[in-house]
Amino acid sequence: MRILGIETSCDETSAAVVEDGGLILSNVIASQSDLHSRFGGVVPEVASRRHVELILPTIDEALAKAKCTLETIDAIGVVNRPGLIGALLVGVAAAKSIAFATGLPIVPVHHIEAHIYANWLTFGQSAPDQNTLPELPAMCLVVSGGHSDLILMHGHGSYEIVARTRDDAAGELFDKCARAMGLGYPGGPIIDSLAKSGNPAAVKFPRAKLGETLDFSFSGLKTAVIRFVQSNNDERGSEDIAASMQQAVVDVLVGNTFAAVAATGAKSVLVAGGVAANSGLQAAMRHAGSSHGVPVTIPRPILCTDNAAMVASAAFYRMAKCESAGLDLDCIASEPIGPRR
Ligand code: KG4
Ligand code: ZN
């Protein structure tokens, strides 16, 4: 089964064709980050307008790269929630138009669910081998510009929220700290590369622990980094600040993830979302996974940030349960992926 995926929930316009939920035939990502960098963050109205310009050429390119036409596509998967409402509307309107013209079914996909399914796409150039797919139940750490959640995935389409952030998302923290340090946008990749030549123990930044819950809070760390940068009396280099800030985030993310594994009996750990591309987080997750004897899966960096291949994969598993929507499909700005555990 070939699914055309469409993703426009934030500042990436993306379309992809994926076979049987795992084999990427094409994955075209038109990033708008250059457009938003001078504002230091995504401007929703600017993003919507750019999506309108990019969506049709992006879909055409994804079909051409996959050597497909709409006649050889079986369904359209589209992110309709959560996200910037004006941005979501562009992808959903495109999906509905194609469905109206061709009669193809539309499968609505939750953006966080799509990020998790990037872990079903890490199987190279052949169709996924059932024996190497992630073991369920899985503890999913989804860390992006808008989310920092620990989600227990019981099975396809079945999720419970174990923990979430009480304030900033991890990606937002990277972006805001980078802005305070006078670096560019998005801040995550810049801090990641600076941190490689810094000392992670140079500055002792706070690691928040919220009582008995595994919820995250990054606003204290953000304030500490901003204050440190403003009053940098000992003139630490930005490499040391980046490495110390990154280490503080990584310690909390890894610590809470494996505490959640212990509390729930999850059989594997799946990392997803833009911050999953962070090299420090990847190394620490793999290290903790081998010391706890729990398999850890992390998508390739290009599949960690927003893309439509992950949407097509999630839609494939939703299709398997005969879930599709009508032309009255709506967009939702905010909706949890499942109940709180
Ligand atoms: O998943 P994503 O593309 O969009 C959302 O759904 O939010 O995530 C974007 C976020 C940005 O905050 C960006 O700074 C962060 O992911 N990010 C990183 C890295 N690459 C992207 N954060 C830390 N290290 C990275 N290498
Ligand atoms: Zn995302």
Short mmCIF file of C-alpha atoms in Angstrom, two decimals, residues 141-149 165 167-177 188 216 218 221 245 249-250 253 274-276 281:
data_model
loop_
_atom_site.label_atom_id
_atom_site.label_comp_id
_atom_site.label_asym_id
_atom_site.label_seq_id
_atom_site.Cartn_x
_atom_site.Cartn_y
_atom_site.Cartn_z
CA LEU A 141 9.97 10.51 24.46
CA VAL A 142 8.65 13.15 22.06
CA VAL A 143 10.74 16.32 22.31
CA SER A 144 10.18 19.09 19.78
CA GLY A 145 9.66 22.84 19.53
CA GLY A 146 6.12 22.51 20.88
CA HIS A 147 6.14 19.33 22.98
CA SER A 148 8.05 17.43 25.65
CA ASP A 149 6.01 14.36 26.45
CA THR A 165 6.17 19.70 30.31
CA ASP A 167 6.03 25.14 30.84
CA ASP A 168 8.53 25.31 27.95
CA ALA A 169 9.13 22.46 25.51
CA ALA A 170 12.72 21.19 25.19
CA GLY A 171 13.11 22.59 21.66
CA GLU A 172 11.71 25.93 22.77
CA LEU A 173 14.34 25.96 25.53
CA PHE A 174 17.14 25.38 22.99
CA ASP A 175 15.72 28.12 20.74
CA LYS A 176 15.29 30.68 23.56
CA CYS A 177 18.73 30.01 25.08
CA GLY A 188 18.91 23.42 18.74
CA PHE A 216 9.26 18.25 32.99
CA PHE A 218 12.43 23.86 31.75
CA LEU A 221 16.79 26.26 33.46
CA MET A 245 22.92 23.80 29.17
CA VAL A 249 18.40 19.06 29.53
CA VAL A 250 19.79 15.67 28.55
CA LEU A 253 15.16 13.79 29.65
CA GLY A 274 13.26 17.67 16.48
CA VAL A 275 15.30 17.51 19.71
CA ALA A 276 15.83 13.76 19.12
CA LEU A 281 20.76 13.25 23.80
#
